[in-house]
Amino acid sequence: NAGVTQTPKFQVLKTGQSMTLQCAQDMNHNSMYWYRQDPGMGLRLIYYSASEGTTDKGEVPNGYNVSRLNKREFSLRLESAAPSQTSVYFCASSEARLSYEQYFGPGTRLTVT
Amino acid sequence: AQKITQTQPGMFVQEKEAVTLDCTYDTSDPSYGLFWYKQPSSGEMIFLIYQGSYDQQNATEGRYSLNFQKARKSANLVISASQLGDSAMYFCAMRVLNTGNQFYFGTGTSLTVIP
């Protein structure tokens, strides 16, 4: 039981390059989330998927796209990376119950030069 | 709009002492849940404790307790008998029933335990 896995763990991109961050969960959760974490800003929601087949914008969606490939997998794509997207990215999953916590992946540290 | 506020960027506590980390929240929805997470320097997010808006008693989990004051819209985390391993970032989060399963996070408090 791996929980939430993310790949890659580290990535360096040049401005304008594209990449996809992968996330998978094996807990059969309906909801999945992508956050970015910047110093002093806490976790900010980029996109989320309340259930398979749906995705919605969060607080900071500009410059990102997502795909909920199936119930297990939720990917985040940067089409044209910018230095402002340098951050640590976390994927999380949860069940659709108020009392249910989020389970987080280990994070991806992305640097855009 | 939903909002979580953590006003203490950094806190220090002596080992074995208790410490309170502040969290206030704002929502007009009567059904919500409040969560605390710990993030050590290694980076992973660890769930600590949960309090529901209808819960009559304050939540406790080992050395962690949540001081829930609904009228004040506060959900402070109390750590008793601090240990060196408690040094970490602590995040307060809220989940509101009618916002599509979103979680709202505060900006965090960095706790340092002094030996």
Short mmCIF file of C-alpha atoms in Angstrom, two decimals:
data_model
loop_
_atom_site.label_atom_id
_atom_site.label_comp_id
_atom_site.label_asym_id
_atom_site.label_seq_id
_atom_site.Cartn_x
_atom_site.Cartn_y
_atom_site.Cartn_z
CA ASN A 1 0.00 0.00 0.00
CA ALA A 2 2.05 2.96 -1.31
CA GLY A 3 -0.52 5.73 -0.56
CA VAL A 4 0.07 8.72 -2.84
CA THR A 5 3.06 8.62 -5.16
CA GLN A 6 4.48 11.45 -7.25
CA THR A 7 7.05 11.51 -9.99
CA PRO A 8 9.53 12.99 -10.44
CA LYS A 9 10.91 14.04 -7.05
CA PHE A 10 13.09 16.79 -8.53
CA GLN A 11 13.05 18.58 -11.87
CA VAL A 12 14.89 21.49 -13.43
CA LEU A 13 13.36 23.12 -16.47
CA LYS A 14 14.33 25.99 -18.71
CA THR A 15 11.83 28.77 -19.30
CA GLY A 16 9.39 27.72 -22.00
CA GLN A 17 9.84 23.99 -21.60
CA SER A 18 6.89 21.77 -20.80
CA MET A 19 6.51 18.87 -18.42
CA THR A 20 3.93 16.70 -16.71
CA LEU A 21 3.92 15.85 -13.03
CA GLN A 22 2.43 12.45 -12.34
CA CYS A 23 0.39 11.46 -9.30
CA ALA A 24 -1.22 8.18 -8.39
CA GLN A 25 -3.08 6.91 -5.31
CA ASP A 26 -3.96 3.37 -4.35
CA MET A 27 -6.54 4.12 -1.64
CA ASN A 28 -9.55 4.22 -3.99
CA HIS A 29 -10.20 7.86 -3.12
CA ASN A 30 -12.62 9.85 -5.19
CA SER A 31 -11.02 13.28 -4.78
CA MET A 32 -7.55 14.36 -5.84
CA TYR A 33 -5.76 17.69 -5.59
CA TRP A 34 -2.70 19.57 -6.79
CA TYR A 35 -1.09 22.22 -4.57
CA ARG A 36 1.96 24.38 -4.80
CA GLN A 37 3.92 25.42 -1.73
CA ASP A 38 5.98 28.59 -1.67
CA PRO A 39 7.76 30.06 1.38
CA GLY A 40 5.39 32.10 3.52
CA MET A 41 2.38 31.27 1.35
CA GLY A 42 1.27 27.92 2.72
CA LEU A 43 -0.34 25.47 0.32
CA ARG A 44 -2.28 26.97 -2.55
CA LEU A 45 -4.70 24.87 -4.55
CA ILE A 46 -3.99 24.73 -8.28
CA TYR A 47 -6.64 22.28 -9.48
CA TYR A 48 -8.72 19.57 -7.95
CA SER A 49 -10.86 16.69 -9.08
CA ALA A 50 -13.82 15.97 -6.82
CA SER A 51 -14.48 12.70 -8.62
CA GLU A 52 -13.34 10.78 -11.67
CA GLY A 53 -14.28 12.69 -14.80
CA THR A 54 -14.41 16.14 -13.19
CA THR A 55 -11.78 18.81 -12.67
CA ASP A 56 -12.06 22.31 -11.27
CA LYS A 57 -9.80 25.32 -10.90
CA GLY A 58 -8.43 26.23 -7.54
CA GLU A 59 -6.85 29.44 -6.33
CA VAL A 60 -3.87 29.58 -8.74
CA PRO A 61 -4.68 27.68 -11.98
CA ASN A 62 -3.01 29.96 -14.51
CA GLY A 63 -0.22 28.28 -16.44
CA TYR A 64 -1.34 24.76 -15.53
CA ASN A 65 -3.59 22.05 -16.93
CA VAL A 66 -4.70 18.79 -15.36
CA SER A 67 -5.99 15.42 -16.44
CA ARG A 68 -7.85 12.94 -14.28
CA LEU A 69 -6.81 9.91 -16.26
CA ASN A 70 -8.79 7.45 -14.14
CA LYS A 71 -9.72 7.10 -10.49
CA ARG A 72 -6.10 6.46 -9.49
CA GLU A 73 -4.20 9.04 -11.51
CA PHE A 74 -4.22 12.83 -11.65
CA SER A 75 -1.53 14.62 -13.67
CA LEU A 76 -0.46 18.25 -13.72
CA ARG A 77 0.98 19.77 -16.88
CA LEU A 78 3.02 22.91 -17.31
CA GLU A 79 2.78 23.84 -21.00
CA SER A 80 5.37 26.63 -20.99
CA ALA A 81 7.26 26.83 -17.72
CA ALA A 82 8.05 30.21 -16.18
CA PRO A 83 10.41 31.07 -13.29
CA SER A 84 7.33 32.01 -11.23
CA GLN A 85 6.38 28.33 -11.30
CA THR A 86 9.46 27.39 -9.29
CA SER A 87 7.91 25.71 -6.28
CA VAL A 88 7.27 22.47 -4.45
CA TYR A 89 4.24 20.66 -5.84
CA PHE A 90 2.12 18.33 -3.75
CA CYS A 91 -0.52 15.93 -4.89
CA ALA A 92 -3.13 14.79 -2.39
CA SER A 93 -6.17 12.56 -2.27
CA SER A 94 -9.17 12.23 0.00
CA GLU A 95 -12.58 10.75 0.37
CA ALA A 96 -15.68 12.88 -0.03
CA ARG A 97 -16.47 13.03 3.66
CA LEU A 98 -16.14 16.09 5.83
CA SER A 99 -14.10 14.36 8.52
CA TYR A 100 -11.73 12.62 6.14
CA GLU A 101 -8.22 14.02 5.99
CA GLN A 102 -6.10 14.46 2.90
CA TYR A 103 -3.25 12.10 2.18
CA PHE A 104 -0.27 13.76 0.57
CA GLY A 105 2.42 12.60 -1.78
CA PRO A 106 6.09 13.32 -1.03
CA GLY A 107 6.20 16.39 -3.28
CA THR A 108 8.07 17.43 -6.43
CA ARG A 109 10.66 20.19 -6.19
CA LEU A 110 10.58 22.09 -9.49
CA THR A 111 13.05 24.77 -10.49
CA VAL A 112 12.54 26.84 -13.63
CA THR A 113 15.57 28.79 -14.80
CA ALA B 1 -15.49 33.11 1.01
CA GLN B 2 -13.56 30.62 3.06
CA LYS B 3 -10.36 31.63 4.79
CA ILE B 4 -7.86 30.28 7.30
CA THR B 5 -5.53 32.65 9.14
CA GLN B 6 -2.40 31.72 11.07
CA THR B 7 -0.85 34.86 12.50
CA GLN B 8 2.29 33.38 14.08
CA PRO B 9 4.99 32.89 11.44
CA GLY B 10 7.41 31.49 14.03
CA MET B 11 7.19 30.19 17.59
CA PHE B 12 9.72 28.92 20.11
CA VAL B 13 9.04 26.62 23.02
CA GLN B 14 11.21 25.01 25.67
CA GLU B 15 11.38 21.24 25.62
CA LYS B 16 8.72 19.65 27.87
CA GLU B 17 6.63 22.82 27.91
CA ALA B 18 3.21 23.21 26.26
CA VAL B 19 2.66 25.47 23.26
CA THR B 20 -0.42 26.84 21.52
CA LEU B 21 -0.48 27.50 17.78
CA ASP B 22 -3.21 29.88 16.70
CA CYS B 23 -5.69 29.38 13.88
CA THR B 24 -8.78 31.38 13.01
CA TYR B 25 -11.17 30.57 10.23
CA ASP B 26 -13.94 32.21 8.30
CA THR B 27 -16.89 30.51 6.65
CA SER B 28 -20.61 31.05 6.52
CA ASP B 29 -21.30 27.35 6.02
CA PRO B 30 -22.50 25.62 9.23
CA SER B 31 -20.88 22.30 8.26
CA TYR B 32 -17.10 22.30 8.18
CA GLY B 33 -14.10 20.39 9.41
CA LEU B 34 -10.85 21.70 10.80
CA PHE B 35 -7.54 19.89 10.42
CA TRP B 36 -3.97 20.34 11.58
CA TYR B 37 -0.99 19.03 9.65
CA LYS B 38 2.69 18.87 10.56
CA GLN B 39 5.44 19.31 7.99
CA PRO B 40 8.91 18.41 9.27
CA SER B 41 12.03 19.58 7.45
CA SER B 42 11.92 16.38 5.38
CA GLY B 43 8.88 17.83 3.64
CA GLU B 44 6.10 15.29 4.07
CA MET B 45 2.68 16.38 5.30
CA ILE B 46 1.47 14.51 8.38
CA PHE B 47 -2.13 14.65 9.56
CA LEU B 48 -2.41 15.37 13.30
CA ILE B 49 -5.96 16.05 14.41
CA TYR B 50 -9.50 16.78 13.23
CA GLN B 51 -12.42 18.75 14.69
CA GLY B 52 -15.90 18.87 13.18
CA SER B 53 -18.08 21.95 13.45
CA TYR B 54 -20.80 20.01 15.27
CA ASP B 55 -18.46 18.24 17.67
CA GLN B 56 -19.28 19.17 21.26
CA GLN B 57 -15.96 18.11 22.71
CA ASN B 58 -12.50 19.34 21.80
CA ALA B 59 -10.54 16.77 19.82
CA THR B 60 -7.49 15.13 21.38
CA GLU B 61 -4.87 12.80 19.90
CA GLY B 62 -2.08 11.90 22.28
CA ARG B 63 -0.11 15.07 23.05
CA TYR B 64 -2.18 17.09 20.57
CA SER B 65 -5.44 18.77 21.43
CA LEU B 66 -7.55 21.21 19.52
CA ASN B 67 -8.99 24.16 21.43
CA PHE B 68 -12.17 24.77 19.42
CA GLN B 69 -13.99 28.02 20.15
CA LYS B 70 -16.83 28.17 17.65
CA ALA B 71 -18.11 31.62 18.56
CA ARG B 72 -14.64 33.06 18.10
CA LYS B 73 -14.04 30.95 14.98
CA SER B 74 -10.76 29.70 16.36
CA ALA B 75 -9.20 26.24 16.28
CA ASN B 76 -5.91 26.46 18.12
CA LEU B 77 -3.57 23.48 18.32
CA VAL B 78 -2.12 22.73 21.74
CA ILE B 79 0.98 20.54 21.95
CA SER B 80 1.73 19.36 25.46
CA ALA B 81 5.16 18.27 26.73
CA SER B 82 7.00 19.47 23.62
CA GLN B 83 9.72 17.26 22.21
CA LEU B 84 12.62 18.11 19.92
CA GLY B 85 10.91 16.14 17.17
CA ASP B 86 7.98 18.57 17.27
CA SER B 87 10.13 21.20 15.52
CA ALA B 88 8.34 21.62 12.18
CA MET B 89 5.91 23.73 10.20
CA TYR B 90 2.30 23.39 11.29
CA PHE B 91 -0.63 24.07 8.99
CA CYS B 92 -4.26 24.62 9.89
CA ALA B 93 -6.80 23.66 7.22
CA MET B 94 -10.54 23.79 6.79
CA ARG B 95 -12.90 21.72 4.68
CA VAL B 96 -16.35 23.06 3.93
CA LEU B 97 -19.17 20.74 2.97
CA ASN B 98 -20.53 22.75 0.08
CA THR B 99 -17.35 23.76 -1.75
CA GLY B 100 -16.68 20.66 -3.83
CA ASN B 101 -14.34 18.92 -1.40
CA GLN B 102 -11.80 21.71 -1.31
CA PHE B 103 -9.43 22.18 1.61
CA TYR B 104 -8.32 25.69 2.58
CA PHE B 105 -4.90 26.07 4.20
CA GLY B 106 -3.32 28.72 6.36
CA THR B 107 0.19 30.02 5.75
CA GLY B 108 1.66 27.94 8.55
CA THR B 109 3.57 28.41 11.79
CA SER B 110 7.17 27.34 12.18
CA LEU B 111 7.70 25.79 15.62
CA THR B 112 11.17 25.39 17.11
CA VAL B 113 11.62 23.36 20.27
CA ILE B 114 14.62 24.47 22.33
CA PRO B 115 16.45 21.86 24.42
#
